[in-house]
Short mmCIF file of C-alpha atoms in Angstrom, two decimals:
data_model
loop_
_atom_site.label_atom_id
_atom_site.label_comp_id
_atom_site.label_asym_id
_atom_site.label_seq_id
_atom_site.Cartn_x
_atom_site.Cartn_y
_atom_site.Cartn_z
CA MET A 1 15.35 5.77 37.82
CA VAL A 2 13.12 4.19 40.46
CA ILE A 3 13.65 2.48 43.71
CA THR A 4 11.34 -0.41 44.37
CA ILE A 5 10.87 -1.93 47.82
CA PHE A 6 9.23 -5.27 48.65
CA ASP A 7 8.39 -5.72 52.44
CA ALA A 8 6.61 -8.74 53.77
CA LEU A 9 3.66 -8.16 56.11
CA GLY A 10 2.37 -10.35 59.12
CA ILE A 11 5.19 -12.85 58.73
CA GLN A 12 4.77 -14.57 61.98
CA ASP A 13 1.05 -14.99 61.59
CA TYR A 14 1.58 -16.68 58.50
CA LEU A 15 4.69 -18.94 59.75
CA PHE A 16 3.06 -20.11 63.17
CA GLY A 17 -0.70 -20.02 62.30
CA SER A 18 -1.08 -23.69 62.64
CA ASN A 19 -0.49 -26.17 65.42
CA ARG A 20 1.03 -28.93 63.35
CA LEU A 21 4.75 -28.61 62.90
CA ALA A 22 4.67 -29.82 59.23
CA ASP A 23 2.59 -26.91 58.21
CA ASN A 24 4.78 -24.39 60.09
CA ILE A 25 7.82 -26.03 58.37
CA GLY A 26 6.08 -25.57 54.92
CA ALA A 27 5.35 -22.10 55.64
CA SER A 28 8.90 -21.21 56.79
CA PHE A 29 10.18 -22.68 53.43
CA LEU A 30 7.67 -20.45 51.44
CA VAL A 31 8.61 -17.44 53.35
CA ASN A 32 12.19 -17.98 52.71
CA ARG A 33 11.56 -18.51 48.99
CA ALA A 34 9.29 -15.58 48.80
CA LEU A 35 11.60 -13.05 50.32
CA THR A 36 15.00 -14.27 48.90
CA THR A 37 14.44 -16.25 45.72
CA TRP A 38 11.37 -15.08 44.02
CA PRO A 39 12.00 -11.39 43.89
CA LEU A 40 15.21 -12.04 42.03
CA GLU A 41 13.47 -14.87 39.75
CA ALA A 42 10.92 -12.09 38.72
CA ALA A 43 13.74 -9.55 38.09
CA ARG A 44 15.37 -12.18 35.77
CA GLU A 45 12.06 -12.90 33.92
CA LEU A 46 12.15 -9.14 32.79
CA GLY A 47 15.61 -9.46 31.59
CA GLY A 48 18.58 -7.08 32.25
CA LEU A 49 19.38 -8.29 35.59
CA LYS A 50 23.06 -9.01 35.94
CA VAL A 51 24.13 -12.14 37.74
CA ASN A 52 27.28 -13.65 38.32
CA PRO A 53 27.01 -16.90 36.38
CA SER A 54 29.44 -18.89 38.47
CA SER A 55 27.88 -18.21 41.82
CA GLY A 56 24.36 -16.85 41.11
CA GLU A 57 25.04 -13.67 43.23
CA PHE A 58 24.54 -10.19 41.98
CA PRO A 59 27.74 -8.27 41.45
CA MET A 60 29.02 -5.59 43.73
CA SER A 61 29.87 -3.31 40.72
CA PRO A 62 29.71 -2.03 38.00
CA GLY A 63 26.04 -1.19 38.41
CA MET A 64 23.13 0.96 37.08
CA LEU A 65 24.50 3.61 39.31
CA GLU A 66 27.71 3.77 37.16
CA GLY A 67 25.86 3.54 33.94
CA ALA A 68 25.83 -0.14 33.14
CA PRO A 69 23.38 -1.12 30.33
CA PHE A 70 20.91 -3.19 32.28
CA GLN A 71 17.45 -2.38 33.77
CA LEU A 72 17.48 -3.60 37.27
CA GLU A 73 20.12 -3.85 40.03
CA LEU A 74 19.44 -5.45 43.57
CA ILE A 75 20.58 -3.35 46.14
CA TYR A 76 19.43 -5.40 49.26
CA SER A 77 17.70 -8.49 50.20
CA ALA A 78 17.19 -9.83 53.63
CA GLY A 79 15.08 -9.74 56.76
CA GLY A 80 11.70 -9.79 54.72
CA ASN A 81 12.83 -6.91 52.42
CA ALA A 82 14.11 -6.59 48.95
CA ILE A 83 15.26 -3.26 47.61
CA PHE A 84 15.88 -2.75 43.72
CA LEU A 85 17.04 -0.17 41.57
CA VAL A 86 14.95 0.01 38.41
CA SER A 87 15.45 1.91 35.18
CA ASP A 88 12.04 3.45 34.91
CA LEU A 89 8.67 3.26 36.55
CA GLU A 90 6.93 1.06 33.82
CA THR A 91 9.77 -1.78 34.50
CA ALA A 92 9.35 -1.27 38.21
CA LYS A 93 5.45 -2.04 37.79
CA LYS A 94 6.10 -4.84 35.64
CA LEU A 95 8.42 -6.44 38.37
CA ALA A 96 5.88 -5.94 41.09
CA ALA A 97 3.12 -7.52 38.93
CA THR A 98 5.60 -10.62 37.98
CA TYR A 99 6.45 -11.06 41.78
CA SER A 100 2.91 -10.68 43.01
CA ARG A 101 1.58 -13.25 40.58
CA ARG A 102 4.29 -15.76 41.86
CA LEU A 103 3.07 -14.97 45.30
CA LEU A 104 -0.66 -15.63 44.63
CA GLU A 105 -0.01 -18.87 42.70
CA GLU A 106 2.58 -20.44 45.13
CA ALA A 107 2.06 -18.86 48.66
CA PRO A 108 -1.38 -17.66 48.92
CA GLY A 109 -2.04 -15.86 52.34
CA LEU A 110 1.39 -14.28 52.44
CA ALA A 111 1.03 -10.67 52.11
CA VAL A 112 3.72 -8.18 50.72
CA ALA A 113 3.73 -4.53 50.43
CA CYS A 114 5.33 -2.70 47.49
CA PHE A 115 6.54 0.96 47.15
CA HIS A 116 8.01 2.79 44.13
CA HIS A 117 10.05 5.86 44.69
CA LYS A 118 11.00 7.92 41.70
CA VAL A 119 14.39 9.17 41.94
CA SER A 120 14.47 12.92 41.53
CA SER A 121 17.77 13.59 39.80
CA GLU A 122 20.11 11.74 37.58
CA SER A 123 23.23 12.17 39.88
CA ILE A 124 21.52 10.74 43.07
CA VAL A 125 22.95 10.46 46.57
CA LEU A 126 21.74 6.87 47.28
CA GLY A 127 21.38 7.37 51.07
CA GLN A 128 19.11 10.26 50.76
CA GLU A 129 16.73 8.48 48.15
CA LEU A 130 16.83 5.41 50.30
CA LEU A 131 15.43 7.30 53.30
CA GLN A 132 12.76 8.83 51.24
CA ALA A 133 11.84 5.37 49.59
CA ILE A 134 11.77 3.95 53.18
CA GLN A 135 9.43 6.55 54.63
CA GLY A 136 7.14 6.42 51.58
CA LEU A 137 6.85 2.62 52.27
CA VAL A 138 6.02 3.15 55.83
CA ASP A 139 3.22 5.60 54.78
CA SER A 140 2.01 3.35 52.30
CA LYS A 141 1.67 0.56 54.87
CA THR A 142 -0.18 2.86 57.33
CA ASN A 143 -2.63 3.77 54.71
CA ARG A 144 -3.00 0.12 53.45
CA ILE A 145 -6.46 -1.24 53.20
CA SER A 146 -6.30 -4.85 54.67
CA GLY A 147 -7.76 -7.29 52.41
CA SER A 148 -10.55 -10.11 53.35
CA PRO A 149 -10.31 -13.81 52.71
CA LEU A 150 -12.12 -15.13 49.65
CA LEU A 151 -15.31 -16.67 51.17
CA GLY A 152 -17.20 -19.62 50.02
CA TRP A 153 -20.63 -20.60 49.21
CA GLY A 154 -23.05 -21.63 51.90
CA VAL A 155 -22.57 -25.21 51.17
CA THR A 156 -18.56 -24.97 51.20
CA GLN A 157 -16.69 -26.67 54.03
CA MET A 158 -13.99 -24.44 55.63
CA CYS A 159 -10.49 -25.02 56.10
CA ALA A 160 -9.51 -27.07 59.33
CA SER A 161 -6.60 -24.74 60.09
CA GLY A 162 -8.55 -21.80 60.95
CA THR A 163 -7.70 -19.55 57.94
CA GLU A 164 -11.23 -18.89 57.37
CA GLU A 165 -10.78 -20.01 53.76
CA PRO A 166 -12.96 -22.35 51.82
CA ALA A 167 -11.58 -25.78 51.81
CA LEU A 168 -10.28 -27.26 48.41
CA PHE A 169 -8.32 -30.26 49.36
CA PHE A 170 -8.76 -33.38 51.69
CA ASP A 171 -5.59 -34.48 53.21
CA THR A 172 -6.16 -38.12 53.78
CA SER A 173 -3.03 -38.55 56.05
CA LYS A 174 -4.57 -36.38 58.76
CA ASN A 175 -8.06 -36.54 57.90
CA ARG A 176 -8.66 -32.89 57.43
CA LEU A 177 -9.98 -30.22 54.82
CA LEU A 178 -7.32 -27.58 53.72
CA GLY A 179 -7.86 -24.14 51.99
CA PRO A 180 -5.23 -22.57 49.74
CA THR A 181 -3.07 -21.23 52.17
CA ALA A 182 -2.94 -24.36 54.50
CA LEU A 183 -2.37 -26.36 51.29
CA ALA A 184 0.51 -24.63 49.77
CA LYS A 185 2.17 -24.92 53.41
CA PHE A 186 1.48 -28.74 53.41
CA ARG A 187 2.65 -29.27 49.90
CA ASN A 188 5.97 -27.59 50.56
CA CYS A 189 6.91 -29.46 53.73
CA LEU A 190 9.09 -32.13 51.96
CA GLN A 191 10.97 -29.54 49.98
CA ALA A 192 11.61 -27.72 53.23
CA LYS A 193 13.30 -30.76 54.51
CA ASP A 194 15.43 -31.12 51.62
CA HIS A 195 16.16 -27.45 51.59
CA LEU A 196 17.16 -27.75 55.45
CA ARG A 197 19.28 -30.72 54.87
CA GLY A 198 21.11 -28.62 52.07
CA PHE A 199 21.48 -25.90 54.39
CA LEU A 200 22.90 -28.14 57.20
CA LYS A 201 25.08 -30.01 54.56
CA GLU A 202 27.21 -32.69 56.36
CA ASN A 203 26.02 -31.97 59.88
CA ILE A 204 23.14 -34.68 59.80
CA PRO A 205 24.74 -38.08 60.21
CA VAL A 206 23.64 -41.27 58.37
CA GLY A 207 20.71 -42.84 60.07
CA TYR A 208 19.22 -39.68 61.31
CA ASP A 209 16.68 -37.32 60.16
CA LEU A 210 14.78 -34.14 60.91
CA PRO A 211 11.29 -34.49 62.52
CA SER A 212 8.30 -33.04 60.87
CA GLU A 213 5.77 -33.53 63.92
CA LEU A 214 6.11 -32.42 67.45
CA ASP A 215 5.71 -35.99 68.87
CA ASP A 216 9.08 -36.86 67.09
CA LEU A 217 10.94 -34.36 68.92
CA GLY A 218 12.32 -37.07 71.51
CA ARG A 219 9.65 -36.42 74.36
CA SER A 220 8.83 -39.18 76.81
CA ARG A 221 5.69 -40.75 75.74
CA GLY A 222 2.99 -41.34 78.20
CA LYS A 223 4.67 -38.65 80.52
CA LYS A 224 3.90 -34.88 80.96
CA SER A 225 6.14 -33.72 77.94
CA TYR A 226 7.13 -30.40 77.05
CA ILE A 227 8.67 -28.78 73.86
CA GLY A 228 10.85 -25.71 73.65
CA VAL A 229 9.97 -23.00 71.29
CA VAL A 230 12.93 -21.01 70.95
CA HIS A 231 13.15 -17.41 69.43
CA LEU A 232 16.35 -15.45 68.99
CA ASP A 233 16.78 -11.98 67.76
CA GLY A 234 19.69 -9.83 67.13
CA ASN A 235 20.23 -6.67 69.41
CA GLY A 236 19.81 -3.37 67.46
CA ILE A 237 20.37 -5.14 64.05
CA GLY A 238 17.42 -3.44 62.50
CA LYS A 239 18.65 0.24 63.70
CA GLN A 240 22.14 -0.53 62.30
CA LEU A 241 20.97 -1.52 59.06
CA GLN A 242 18.49 1.48 58.78
CA SER A 243 21.49 3.65 59.65
CA ILE A 244 23.44 2.16 57.04
CA LEU A 245 20.90 2.17 54.33
CA CYS A 246 19.97 5.83 54.99
CA ASP A 247 23.69 7.03 55.31
CA THR A 248 23.73 10.21 53.39
CA ALA A 249 27.49 10.84 53.99
CA SER A 250 28.93 7.30 53.09
CA GLY A 251 31.16 8.19 50.21
CA SER A 252 30.23 6.93 46.66
CA ASN A 253 27.02 5.24 45.82
CA GLN A 254 29.02 2.03 45.12
CA ALA A 255 31.02 2.28 48.59
CA HIS A 256 27.60 2.55 49.93
CA LEU A 257 26.16 -0.29 48.43
CA LYS A 258 29.33 -2.39 49.37
CA ARG A 259 28.48 -1.41 53.04
CA ILE A 260 24.93 -2.43 52.96
CA ARG A 261 25.79 -5.84 51.38
CA GLU A 262 28.75 -6.63 53.58
CA PHE A 263 26.69 -5.98 56.80
CA SER A 264 23.88 -8.01 55.40
CA ASP A 265 26.12 -10.95 54.59
CA ASP A 266 27.75 -10.85 58.01
CA VAL A 267 24.55 -10.85 59.90
CA LYS A 268 23.22 -13.68 57.64
CA LYS A 269 26.38 -15.94 58.20
CA ALA A 270 26.02 -15.19 61.94
CA GLY A 271 22.55 -16.54 61.86
CA GLU A 272 23.28 -19.46 59.84
CA ARG A 273 26.28 -20.49 62.15
CA ALA A 274 24.10 -20.12 65.11
CA ILE A 275 21.40 -22.60 63.87
CA ARG A 276 24.10 -24.92 62.61
CA ALA A 277 25.78 -24.80 66.11
CA ALA A 278 22.49 -25.90 67.80
CA VAL A 279 22.26 -28.93 65.52
CA SER A 280 25.95 -29.85 65.91
CA LYS A 281 25.21 -29.78 69.72
CA CYS A 282 22.76 -32.30 69.51
CA ILE A 283 24.74 -34.56 67.22
CA GLN A 284 27.71 -34.15 69.50
CA ASP A 285 25.56 -35.72 72.24
CA LEU A 286 24.27 -38.60 70.31
CA ASP A 287 24.83 -42.20 71.34
CA SER A 288 23.64 -44.27 68.33
CA LYS A 289 23.88 -47.50 70.46
CA GLU A 290 21.54 -46.25 73.27
CA ARG A 291 19.24 -44.26 70.81
CA THR A 292 19.56 -41.13 73.19
CA VAL A 293 21.14 -37.86 73.39
CA ALA A 294 22.05 -35.45 76.43
CA SER A 295 22.33 -37.83 79.50
CA GLY A 296 19.96 -40.41 78.28
CA LEU A 297 17.15 -38.32 76.71
CA SER A 298 15.43 -40.79 74.22
CA LEU A 299 14.97 -40.20 70.61
CA ALA A 300 12.04 -41.09 68.54
CA SER A 301 12.48 -43.12 65.36
CA ASP A 302 10.81 -43.10 61.90
CA PRO A 303 8.58 -46.30 61.69
CA ASN A 304 9.00 -46.49 58.01
CA LYS A 305 12.80 -45.80 57.28
CA GLY A 306 14.15 -46.80 60.75
CA ASN A 307 15.96 -43.40 60.96
CA LEU A 308 16.10 -41.47 64.48
CA PHE A 309 14.88 -38.04 64.72
CA LEU A 310 16.92 -35.53 66.04
CA PRO A 311 15.48 -33.56 69.03
CA ILE A 312 15.59 -30.17 67.28
CA ARG A 313 13.73 -28.67 64.22
CA PRO A 314 14.71 -24.97 62.87
CA LEU A 315 12.03 -23.14 61.38
CA VAL A 316 13.45 -19.55 60.74
CA TYR A 317 17.24 -19.22 60.01
CA GLY A 318 19.73 -17.36 57.85
CA GLY A 319 19.44 -14.05 59.60
CA ASP A 320 19.44 -12.23 62.91
CA ASP A 321 15.79 -13.34 63.51
CA MET A 322 15.78 -17.24 64.46
CA THR A 323 13.37 -19.62 65.56
CA PHE A 324 13.59 -23.38 66.41
CA VAL A 325 11.43 -26.02 68.11
CA CYS A 326 13.13 -28.82 70.20
CA ASP A 327 12.67 -31.21 73.29
CA GLY A 328 11.92 -28.94 76.16
CA ARG A 329 14.47 -30.47 78.35
CA ILE A 330 17.57 -29.25 76.26
CA ALA A 331 16.10 -25.99 74.99
CA LEU A 332 18.14 -23.74 77.51
CA ASP A 333 21.22 -25.27 76.51
CA LEU A 334 20.61 -25.12 72.93
CA ALA A 335 19.51 -21.54 73.09
CA VAL A 336 22.73 -20.65 74.80
CA THR A 337 24.69 -22.33 72.12
CA CYS A 338 23.04 -20.32 69.64
CA LEU A 339 23.81 -17.17 71.39
CA LYS A 340 27.43 -17.84 71.88
CA SER A 341 27.76 -18.86 68.28
CA PHE A 342 25.93 -15.72 66.85
CA SER A 343 28.29 -13.60 68.78
CA GLU A 344 31.38 -15.54 67.88
CA ASP A 345 33.36 -12.63 66.33
CA GLY A 346 32.33 -10.27 69.10
CA SER A 347 30.76 -7.71 66.87
CA ARG A 348 27.19 -8.33 67.59
CA TYR A 349 24.83 -9.80 70.24
CA ALA A 350 21.44 -11.50 70.35
CA CYS A 351 18.84 -12.47 73.07
CA ALA A 352 16.64 -15.36 73.37
CA GLY A 353 13.34 -16.30 74.80
CA VAL A 354 12.39 -19.86 75.53
CA ALA A 355 8.79 -20.95 75.88
CA LEU A 356 8.42 -24.41 77.45
CA VAL A 357 5.03 -25.65 76.80
CA LYS A 358 3.20 -28.74 76.50
CA SER A 359 3.57 -30.56 73.12
CA HIS A 360 0.02 -29.89 72.04
CA TYR A 361 -0.25 -26.35 73.35
CA PRO A 362 -1.18 -23.86 70.53
CA PHE A 363 1.91 -23.25 68.50
CA SER A 364 1.21 -19.51 67.64
CA ARG A 365 0.69 -18.71 71.43
CA ALA A 366 3.96 -20.68 72.28
CA TYR A 367 5.76 -18.66 69.62
CA ALA A 368 4.26 -15.24 70.78
CA LEU A 369 5.42 -16.20 74.44
CA ALA A 370 8.98 -16.88 73.15
CA GLU A 371 8.96 -13.70 71.35
CA GLU A 372 7.91 -11.60 74.33
CA LEU A 373 10.52 -13.34 76.51
CA CYS A 374 13.14 -12.41 74.04
CA ARG A 375 12.02 -8.73 74.24
CA ASN A 376 12.06 -8.98 78.08
CA ALA A 377 15.60 -10.13 77.95
CA LYS A 378 16.51 -7.20 75.78
CA LYS A 379 14.77 -4.65 78.18
CA GLU A 380 16.83 -6.09 80.97
CA LEU A 381 20.03 -5.30 79.04
CA GLN A 382 18.85 -1.89 78.40
CA ARG A 383 18.00 -1.50 81.96
CA ARG A 384 21.27 -2.36 83.08
CA ASN A 385 22.69 -0.22 80.18
CA MET A 386 25.00 -2.99 78.92
CA GLU A 387 25.81 -4.72 75.59
CA GLY A 388 25.66 -8.49 75.63
CA ALA A 389 23.44 -11.58 75.14
CA ALA A 390 20.62 -12.67 77.54
CA LEU A 391 18.35 -15.53 78.09
CA ASP A 392 14.80 -15.52 79.61
CA TRP A 393 12.45 -18.58 79.81
CA GLN A 394 9.16 -19.58 81.25
CA ILE A 395 7.34 -22.90 81.72
CA PHE A 396 3.66 -22.66 80.84
CA SER A 397 1.53 -25.43 81.57
CA GLY A 398 -1.71 -24.22 80.05
CA GLY A 399 -4.78 -21.93 80.76
CA PRO A 400 -5.13 -18.27 79.25
CA MET A 401 -1.83 -16.70 78.50
CA VAL A 402 -1.04 -13.37 80.31
CA PRO A 403 1.72 -10.90 79.78
CA VAL A 404 5.23 -12.04 81.11
CA GLU A 405 5.49 -9.00 83.11
CA LEU A 406 2.02 -9.59 84.76
CA LEU A 407 2.72 -13.20 85.41
CA ARG A 408 6.06 -12.43 87.18
CA LYS A 409 4.26 -9.84 89.27
CA ARG A 410 1.52 -12.16 90.27
CA GLU A 411 3.27 -15.66 90.78
CA PHE A 412 7.04 -14.66 91.36
CA MET A 413 6.80 -12.08 94.13
CA ALA A 414 7.61 -12.78 97.91
CA GLN A 415 5.31 -11.27 100.54
CA ASP A 416 8.11 -8.81 101.55
CA GLY A 417 8.10 -7.47 97.70
CA LYS A 418 11.30 -9.40 96.56
CA ARG A 419 11.46 -11.05 93.35
CA LEU A 420 11.37 -14.85 93.12
CA THR A 421 13.41 -15.13 89.98
CA CYS A 422 16.64 -13.71 88.71
CA ARG A 423 15.42 -14.10 85.06
CA PRO A 424 16.55 -12.82 82.50
CA TYR A 425 20.05 -14.26 82.92
CA SER A 426 23.19 -12.72 81.33
CA VAL A 427 24.98 -15.17 78.74
CA LEU A 428 27.61 -12.99 77.38
CA PRO A 429 29.93 -11.41 78.51
CA GLY A 430 30.33 -13.90 81.30
CA LYS A 431 30.51 -12.70 84.88
CA PRO A 432 31.51 -15.69 86.98
CA GLY A 433 30.00 -15.61 90.51
CA HIS A 434 27.49 -13.07 89.54
CA ILE A 435 24.01 -13.89 90.61
CA GLY A 436 22.53 -13.20 87.04
CA ASP A 437 25.24 -14.96 85.18
CA TRP A 438 23.84 -17.98 83.35
CA ARG A 439 26.87 -20.16 83.41
CA SER A 440 27.40 -19.66 87.15
CA PHE A 441 23.85 -20.41 87.76
CA ARG A 442 23.89 -23.49 85.68
CA ASP A 443 27.20 -25.15 86.65
CA ARG A 444 27.48 -24.05 90.27
CA LEU A 445 23.94 -23.93 91.48
CA LEU A 446 21.74 -26.04 89.21
CA LEU A 447 23.94 -29.00 88.30
CA PRO A 448 25.26 -29.66 91.83
CA LEU A 449 21.70 -29.61 93.01
CA GLN A 450 20.80 -32.08 90.41
CA ARG A 451 23.88 -34.38 90.75
CA ASP A 452 25.79 -33.89 93.99
CA LYS A 453 25.43 -35.10 97.48
CA PRO A 454 23.41 -34.60 99.82
CA TRP A 455 20.92 -33.23 97.22
CA VAL A 456 20.76 -36.02 94.65
CA ASN A 457 18.13 -37.90 96.45
CA THR A 458 16.27 -35.14 98.40
CA HIS A 459 14.56 -32.94 95.70
CA SER A 460 11.64 -32.85 97.68
CA ARG A 461 13.44 -30.99 100.60
CA LEU A 462 14.27 -28.27 97.70
CA LYS A 463 10.83 -27.98 96.36
CA GLY A 464 9.63 -27.36 99.94
CA LEU A 465 11.97 -24.33 100.13
CA VAL A 466 9.88 -22.37 97.64
CA GLN A 467 7.14 -21.90 100.32
CA TYR A 468 9.56 -20.37 102.72
CA LEU A 469 10.93 -18.12 99.78
CA ARG A 470 7.48 -16.77 99.19
CA GLN A 471 7.39 -15.75 102.76
CA GLY A 472 10.37 -13.46 102.29
CA SER A 473 14.12 -13.28 103.33
CA ALA A 474 13.49 -13.67 107.14
CA ALA A 475 11.65 -17.16 106.97
CA THR A 476 14.00 -18.31 104.39
CA ARG A 477 17.12 -17.38 106.55
CA LEU A 478 15.68 -19.53 109.39
CA ILE A 479 15.36 -22.60 107.19
CA LEU A 480 18.61 -22.23 105.46
CA ASP A 481 20.32 -21.97 108.82
CA ALA A 482 18.63 -25.10 110.10
CA TRP A 483 19.54 -27.02 107.00
CA ARG A 484 23.39 -25.81 107.17
CA ILE A 485 23.52 -27.25 110.83
CA LYS A 486 22.08 -30.59 109.39
CA GLY A 487 24.77 -30.65 106.54
CA TYR A 488 22.48 -29.49 103.82
CA ALA A 489 24.26 -26.08 102.87
CA MET A 490 23.14 -24.72 99.50
CA PRO A 491 25.90 -24.64 96.86
CA GLU A 492 27.96 -21.40 97.02
CA TYR A 493 27.57 -19.99 93.50
CA CYS A 494 27.26 -16.45 94.03
CA THR A 495 30.19 -14.45 95.40
CA ALA A 496 27.90 -11.92 97.20
CA GLY A 497 26.64 -14.91 99.39
CA LEU A 498 22.88 -15.94 99.78
CA MET A 499 22.60 -16.40 103.52
CA ASP A 500 18.82 -15.65 103.44
CA GLY A 501 18.29 -16.88 99.89
CA PHE A 502 18.29 -13.44 98.26
CA PHE A 503 20.83 -10.99 96.93
CA ALA A 504 19.38 -7.37 96.88
CA ASP A 505 15.70 -8.10 95.87
CA ALA A 506 16.03 -11.33 93.83
CA THR A 507 16.60 -15.07 94.55
CA PRO A 508 17.82 -17.59 91.90
CA TYR A 509 16.49 -20.86 94.11
CA VAL A 510 13.08 -20.76 92.67
CA ASP A 511 14.54 -20.78 89.06
CA ALA A 512 16.76 -23.53 90.17
CA VAL A 513 14.04 -25.61 91.68
CA GLU A 514 11.82 -24.99 88.61
CA LEU A 515 14.38 -26.67 86.34
CA LEU A 516 15.62 -29.32 88.95
CA ASP A 517 13.61 -32.35 87.33
CA PHE A 518 13.06 -30.56 84.10
CA MET A 519 16.26 -29.55 82.37
CA VAL A 520 18.60 -32.33 81.03
CA PRO A 521 22.11 -30.76 80.81
CA MET A 522 23.95 -31.31 77.88
CA SER A 523 27.72 -31.87 77.94
#
């Protein structure tokens, strides 16, 4: 017997290497197919792979581990990995060759590592063998020699997407030359839309569609407009899966397989539920007569079909690693909706990073920023030694991108050493009245400053507060005391009190001022 593992390499670079949303949509569809569907289809081509004909799912049992007469059994498939139990090494090599050919033909540029682990004994302990197979894969990836792109002749035009591949197709719709990788993404955009519609099922109402261009996300044309690139990642999911995969004392092999598949299925359902919840949130706020969503935020329309575009487009979904792009003004509310839905059953949490960038900012850099913000939220939870969901964001206007930690030290520090931000904010579990609680910050500080008297028409006064906050708590106390005398007392959202604008070493006021005219709250 042989354990064969397929593991995708450089997924994020492949997914977000283009600044065109349509290309990234096509790439997302190809990655989904390459990591979930094609390994199974390659196994079917070889024959002997048992599948439940009514559902297309692989059976829990009996399997090869119990002596069933077929050559391949799927152990696990999710998160960029597929693990098979194969009858012999020759069949395993044929499986890898069949799968590799499919990748080269339909998803050029997407790299996948493969490792075959020969099982040493007939009466195997699955956990021990998986542990050895995974370590073998790690060693194989470490020693892997990176490939080079296929170069063209001196007279060859290069791909416009920056892949360093020779062009072989001219896209008349965008007046650009495409190489094989970019062409595969471009040609799969429409299939990706059909796939996403099927995934969302009845969630998209008649007369609405999913955007394929960043300019169709609902941003205000002619104004300084921002998109939100939102990345969510489950907390410790990889470690939990690794622990289950390599558990050497989990009972029988079939019981072990059941645990692996049930865990994978639970995480997949949580990720799907989270993305559907974000799309549903947009739809709940629709006003078809006014062509708006979320307190008057306008919607773009399809000039050919007349459909209105939803201000959100999921890119990666169906697991604990999720990414979507949306109108920047509703990005934070949609991210929180996802986090809450992912943790609906209380058994797991996730964190979110939201990069708010100009609509034509390089997409790969925006995604890298969102990913870094997500990691920053996770680090904050670890620093507090707590389980939960957290949210971090950053508005980035342009220029060279610097690490978030360096940016915050350089631009979000008062003269007395105190922090001019409370980010990341805790989303779950809720802590009403706590300075770092998102719901309290949003509902009891930000919204009153946006909507209530005396602040609704005096936003310039609030923006001037930032200069006093930069000087430190002493200067801030003087101006806040003067405001109270004049009837401009700041909303009381933190039970600890913010008489000098700070609690301990941080203030939420700069965060609120930053979002004052930027965020459009959803109902």
